[in-house]
C-alpha cells in the first residue's frame, strides 16, 4: 500500500516539474492520482477492518467467516444494483459491444 502511494506521489511530482504541464481539467492526471490514492486508502482500511473482525470472531471456523463476508458483499452489491436506476430494465450486458466480449 505504501509503495503504491509513494509511486503515485512521485509521478505527480514529476509531472509538476515538467514545464509543459499545466493544471487543467483536460489534464486529468491529478484527479486520477487523487482517486487512485482514495481507492488505496479505502482498500487498506477495509483490509484492516476485515482482519480486526476476523480476529474478534476467531471462535468461528474460517470457512464460516468467509461465507459471512461473501454474503455481506453480495447483499451490498445487490442493493447497489437497485440504486443504479435503469440497469435492471436494460439488462446487465446492454452497453457491451463486440470489443468488450
XYZ file of N, CA, C and O in Angstrom:
404
model
N 0.836 -1.183 0.000
C 0.000 0.000 0.000
C 0.889 1.258 0.000
O 0.671 2.174 -0.769
N 1.875 1.260 0.887
C 2.770 2.409 0.990
C 3.555 2.613 -0.296
O 3.715 3.748 -0.760
N 4.025 1.524 -0.891
C 4.837 1.623 -2.106
C 4.014 2.196 -3.251
O 4.484 3.046 -4.009
N 2.769 1.759 -3.390
C 1.919 2.261 -4.476
C 1.633 3.740 -4.287
O 1.700 4.530 -5.235
N 1.335 4.153 -3.049
C 1.072 5.571 -2.797
C 2.316 6.408 -3.070
O 2.230 7.501 -3.620
N 3.485 5.887 -2.685
C 4.731 6.610 -2.932
C 4.970 6.765 -4.434
O 5.372 7.834 -4.893
N 4.718 5.718 -5.209
C 4.887 5.804 -6.659
C 3.936 6.825 -7.281
O 4.313 7.570 -8.175
N 2.696 6.853 -6.801
C 1.730 7.818 -7.337
C 2.159 9.252 -7.025
O 2.055 10.141 -7.864
N 2.634 9.484 -5.801
C 3.090 10.825 -5.445
C 4.317 11.220 -6.255
O 4.459 12.371 -6.668
N 5.239 10.278 -6.492
C 6.415 10.578 -7.288
C 6.018 10.945 -8.711
O 6.552 11.885 -9.300
N 5.051 10.208 -9.280
C 4.581 10.521 -10.638
C 3.962 11.908 -10.675
O 4.203 12.681 -11.596
N 3.165 12.236 -9.656
C 2.535 13.552 -9.612
C 3.592 14.658 -9.525
O 3.503 15.661 -10.209
N 4.613 14.457 -8.695
C 5.675 15.447 -8.554
C 6.464 15.600 -9.851
O 6.808 16.706 -10.254
N 6.733 14.489 -10.528
C 7.491 14.586 -11.769
C 6.681 15.260 -12.871
O 7.234 15.941 -13.725
N 5.357 15.087 -12.852
C 4.520 15.787 -13.830
C 4.514 17.285 -13.569
O 4.500 18.086 -14.497
N 4.516 17.684 -12.295
C 4.508 19.113 -11.978
C 5.821 19.783 -12.377
O 5.842 20.961 -12.691
N 6.940 19.045 -12.344
C 8.232 19.618 -12.715
C 8.390 19.743 -14.224
O 9.290 20.414 -14.696
N 7.524 19.098 -14.974
C 7.564 19.188 -16.431
C 7.070 20.575 -16.848
O 5.985 20.987 -16.482
N 7.870 21.336 -17.626
C 7.453 22.698 -17.995
C 6.206 22.735 -18.876
O 5.489 23.732 -18.889
N 5.910 21.660 -19.592
C 4.729 21.681 -20.460
C 3.458 21.329 -19.704
O 2.376 21.395 -20.265
N 3.587 20.950 -18.436
C 2.413 20.540 -17.661
C 1.681 21.764 -17.137
O 2.260 22.662 -16.538
N 0.386 21.829 -17.399
C -0.442 22.907 -16.866
C -1.648 22.286 -16.177
O -2.277 21.375 -16.726
N -1.956 22.743 -14.963
C -3.113 22.173 -14.278
C -4.407 22.620 -14.934
O -4.706 23.798 -15.003
N -5.137 21.670 -15.472
C -6.414 21.976 -16.102
C -7.292 20.733 -16.036
O -6.833 19.657 -15.685
N -8.544 20.914 -16.390
C -9.447 19.771 -16.388
C -9.131 18.809 -17.525
O -9.412 17.624 -17.430
N -8.532 19.315 -18.589
C -8.173 18.425 -19.686
C -7.019 17.511 -19.280
O -6.899 16.413 -19.781
N -6.163 17.977 -18.397
C -5.082 17.139 -17.882
C -5.587 16.500 -16.600
O -5.457 17.058 -15.521
N -6.167 15.339 -16.712
C -6.857 14.704 -15.586
C -5.936 13.842 -14.735
O -6.414 13.073 -13.922
N -4.630 13.975 -14.892
C -3.734 13.111 -14.126
C -3.819 13.395 -12.631
O -3.744 12.478 -11.825
N -3.996 14.663 -12.247
C -4.106 14.985 -10.822
C -5.374 14.392 -10.220
O -5.351 13.851 -9.118
N -6.459 14.471 -10.958
C -7.711 13.903 -10.477
C -7.599 12.385 -10.405
O -8.039 11.768 -9.439
N -6.960 11.787 -11.398
C -6.768 10.340 -11.396
C -5.902 9.882 -10.245
O -6.166 8.849 -9.626
N -4.854 10.650 -9.949
C -3.984 10.305 -8.829
C -4.746 10.414 -7.518
O -4.618 9.552 -6.643
N -5.568 11.437 -7.376
C -6.365 11.576 -6.145
C -7.337 10.414 -5.982
O -7.466 9.849 -4.888
N -8.003 10.028 -7.070
C -8.914 8.888 -6.996
C -8.159 7.593 -6.703
O -8.638 6.741 -5.960
N -6.974 7.437 -7.280
C -6.176 6.239 -7.022
C -5.757 6.180 -5.559
O -5.805 5.119 -4.925
N -5.342 7.315 -5.019
C -4.939 7.344 -3.614
C -6.132 7.079 -2.696
O -6.005 6.390 -1.682
N -7.296 7.605 -3.041
C -8.503 7.343 -2.262
C -8.859 5.863 -2.310
O -9.195 5.259 -1.284
N -8.747 5.241 -3.479
C -9.035 3.816 -3.616
C -8.067 2.992 -2.777
O -8.453 2.029 -2.120
N -6.796 3.357 -2.782
C -5.801 2.638 -1.991
C -6.092 2.791 -0.508
O -6.029 1.826 0.260
N -6.449 3.999 -0.077
C -6.760 4.232 1.333
C -7.961 3.407 1.778
O -7.930 2.752 2.814
N -9.018 3.416 0.971
C -10.229 2.665 1.319
C -9.934 1.168 1.326
O -10.389 0.434 2.210
N -9.148 0.703 0.375
C -8.798 -0.715 0.310
C -7.991 -1.138 1.534
O -8.254 -2.193 2.121
N -7.032 -0.325 1.934
C -6.239 -0.634 3.131
C -7.112 -0.603 4.382
O -6.982 -1.462 5.258
N -7.998 0.366 4.468
C -8.895 0.458 5.616
C -9.791 -0.776 5.703
O -9.977 -1.344 6.785
N -10.332 -1.217 4.568
C -11.189 -2.412 4.560
C -10.399 -3.653 4.963
O -10.917 -4.516 5.662
N -9.155 -3.744 4.515
C -8.322 -4.880 4.895
C -8.053 -4.916 6.388
O -8.119 -5.969 7.026
N -7.776 -3.762 6.969
C -7.530 -3.690 8.409
C -8.794 -4.034 9.193
O -8.757 -4.783 10.178
N -9.926 -3.491 8.762
C -11.186 -3.790 9.454
C -11.564 -5.259 9.317
O -12.058 -5.870 10.272
N -11.349 -5.842 8.140
C -11.648 -7.261 7.962
C -10.785 -8.111 8.872
O -11.268 -9.055 9.511
N -9.503 -7.774 8.973
C -8.609 -8.513 9.860
C -9.035 -8.361 11.316
O -9.019 -9.332 12.087
N -9.427 -7.153 11.695
C -9.866 -6.902 13.067
C -11.068 -7.774 13.432
O -11.086 -8.429 14.479
N -12.072 -7.785 12.554
C -13.283 -8.531 12.869
C -13.091 -10.034 12.724
O -13.742 -10.814 13.421
N -12.192 -10.465 11.856
C -11.918 -11.901 11.771
C -11.221 -12.387 13.034
O -11.467 -13.492 13.502
N -10.365 -11.540 13.606
C -9.732 -11.909 14.875
C -10.725 -11.860 16.025
O -10.655 -12.662 16.952
N -11.653 -10.905 15.953
C -12.641 -10.771 17.009
C -13.575 -11.987 17.059
O -13.996 -12.410 18.127
N -13.888 -12.534 15.888
C -14.760 -13.712 15.817
C -13.944 -14.964 15.514
O -14.361 -15.822 14.734
N -12.793 -15.104 16.152
C -11.921 -16.244 15.872
C -12.486 -17.560 16.387
O -11.964 -18.624 16.051
N -13.548 -17.510 17.189
C -14.161 -18.756 17.642
C -14.897 -19.452 16.496
O -15.108 -20.662 16.539
N -15.280 -18.686 15.460
C -15.931 -19.258 14.288
C -14.869 -19.868 13.371
O -13.782 -19.324 13.231
N -15.175 -20.974 12.707
C -14.220 -21.527 11.734
C -14.029 -20.560 10.561
O -14.896 -19.749 10.257
N -12.892 -20.671 9.894
C -12.548 -19.732 8.822
C -13.536 -19.817 7.666
O -13.878 -18.801 7.053
N -14.024 -21.023 7.347
C -14.959 -21.130 6.229
C -16.280 -20.434 6.548
O -16.933 -19.893 5.656
N -16.679 -20.413 7.812
C -17.904 -19.704 8.195
C -17.683 -18.203 8.075
O -18.551 -17.471 7.574
N -16.533 -17.722 8.486
C -16.222 -16.298 8.376
C -16.189 -15.859 6.912
O -16.700 -14.787 6.564
N -15.607 -16.685 6.039
C -15.543 -16.330 4.623
C -16.931 -16.300 3.990
O -17.225 -15.425 3.167
N -17.792 -17.225 4.379
C -19.159 -17.221 3.857
C -19.897 -15.968 4.330
O -20.630 -15.333 3.564
N -19.680 -15.571 5.578
C -20.321 -14.360 6.089
C -19.839 -13.127 5.333
O -20.636 -12.237 5.006
N -18.532 -13.045 5.056
C -18.010 -11.920 4.276
C -18.607 -11.896 2.879
O -19.010 -10.841 2.386
N -18.667 -13.038 2.220
C -19.204 -13.082 0.858
C -20.697 -12.769 0.836
O -21.189 -12.133 -0.095
N -21.433 -13.205 1.838
C -22.852 -12.895 1.902
C -23.072 -11.394 2.081
O -23.926 -10.798 1.431
N -22.280 -10.762 2.946
C -22.385 -9.308 3.139
C -22.001 -8.572 1.852
O -22.645 -7.588 1.470
N -20.966 -9.048 1.167
C -20.536 -8.431 -0.080
C -21.633 -8.542 -1.138
O -21.945 -7.573 -1.828
N -22.229 -9.742 -1.268
C -23.278 -9.943 -2.262
C -24.510 -9.102 -1.939
O -25.127 -8.527 -2.834
N -24.861 -8.999 -0.665
C -26.024 -8.191 -0.275
C -25.812 -6.721 -0.614
O -26.711 -6.058 -1.136
N -24.618 -6.202 -0.312
C -24.317 -4.804 -0.626
C -24.320 -4.580 -2.137
O -24.830 -3.564 -2.623
N -23.777 -5.525 -2.891
C -23.757 -5.407 -4.350
C -25.169 -5.424 -4.923
O -25.492 -4.639 -5.828
N -26.021 -6.264 -4.389
C -27.399 -6.329 -4.856
C -28.150 -5.027 -4.564
O -28.870 -4.507 -5.414
N -27.948 -4.472 -3.361
C -28.598 -3.200 -3.022
C -28.100 -2.075 -3.924
O -28.886 -1.239 -4.372
N -26.792 -2.040 -4.197
C -26.250 -1.004 -5.075
C -26.762 -1.140 -6.503
O -26.915 -0.144 -7.212
N -27.044 -2.358 -6.931
C -27.555 -2.533 -8.291
C -28.958 -1.957 -8.437
O -29.339 -1.535 -9.525
N -29.731 -1.915 -7.368
C -31.060 -1.314 -7.440
C -30.990 0.216 -7.434
O -31.870 0.876 -7.963
N -29.947 0.775 -6.866
C -29.780 2.226 -6.820
C -29.355 2.748 -8.191
O -29.596 3.909 -8.520
N -28.762 1.906 -9.007
C -28.231 2.299 -10.313
C -29.276 2.961 -11.198
O -28.966 3.854 -11.967
N -30.485 2.546 -11.103
C -31.528 3.165 -11.909
C -32.072 2.226 -12.960
O -32.924 1.407 -12.681
N -31.550 2.351 -14.180
C -32.129 1.572 -15.270
C -31.325 0.320 -15.611
O -31.527 -0.277 -16.655
N -30.446 -0.107 -14.764
C -29.649 -1.306 -15.023
C -30.471 -2.569 -15.102
O -30.204 -3.451 -15.921
N -31.493 -2.667 -14.290
C -32.341 -3.862 -14.310
C -33.278 -3.858 -15.507
O -33.637 -4.913 -16.020
N -33.677 -2.687 -15.990
C -34.587 -2.629 -17.132
C -33.858 -2.940 -18.442
O -34.386 -3.630 -19.301
N -32.660 -2.383 -18.606
C -31.928 -2.560 -19.860
C -31.187 -3.892 -19.921
O -30.863 -4.358 -20.982
N -30.879 -4.458 -18.798
C -30.124 -5.708 -18.773
C -28.671 -5.457 -18.418
O -28.131 -4.369 -18.624
N -28.048 -6.477 -17.901
C -26.682 -6.343 -17.400
C -25.672 -6.053 -18.512
O -24.731 -5.299 -18.335
N -25.863 -6.633 -19.683
C -24.880 -6.520 -20.766
C -25.329 -5.553 -21.865
O -24.843 -5.635 -22.997
N -26.201 -4.611 -21.556
C -26.755 -3.713 -22.562
C -25.679 -2.863 -23.246
O -25.691 -2.701 -24.470
N -24.770 -2.301 -22.496
C -23.764 -1.399 -23.050
C -22.532 -2.114 -23.582
O -21.595 -1.467 -24.026
N -22.508 -3.420 -23.532
C -21.351 -4.164 -24.017
C -21.353 -4.194 -25.545
O -22.398 -4.352 -26.176
N -20.192 -4.060 -26.125
C -20.033 -4.116 -27.573
C -19.258 -5.393 -27.912
O -18.751 -6.064 -27.012
N -19.123 -5.737 -29.192
C -18.307 -6.919 -29.533
C -16.861 -6.796 -29.050
O -16.223 -7.794 -28.749
N -16.359 -5.585 -28.943
C -14.984 -5.413 -28.440
C -14.893 -5.739 -26.960
O -13.834 -6.142 -26.477
N -15.982 -5.559 -26.215
C -15.979 -5.883 -24.794
C -15.884 -7.389 -24.587
O -15.209 -7.850 -23.687
N -16.571 -8.140 -25.427
C -16.552 -9.594 -25.292
C -15.176 -10.093 -25.619
O -14.638 -10.978 -25.189
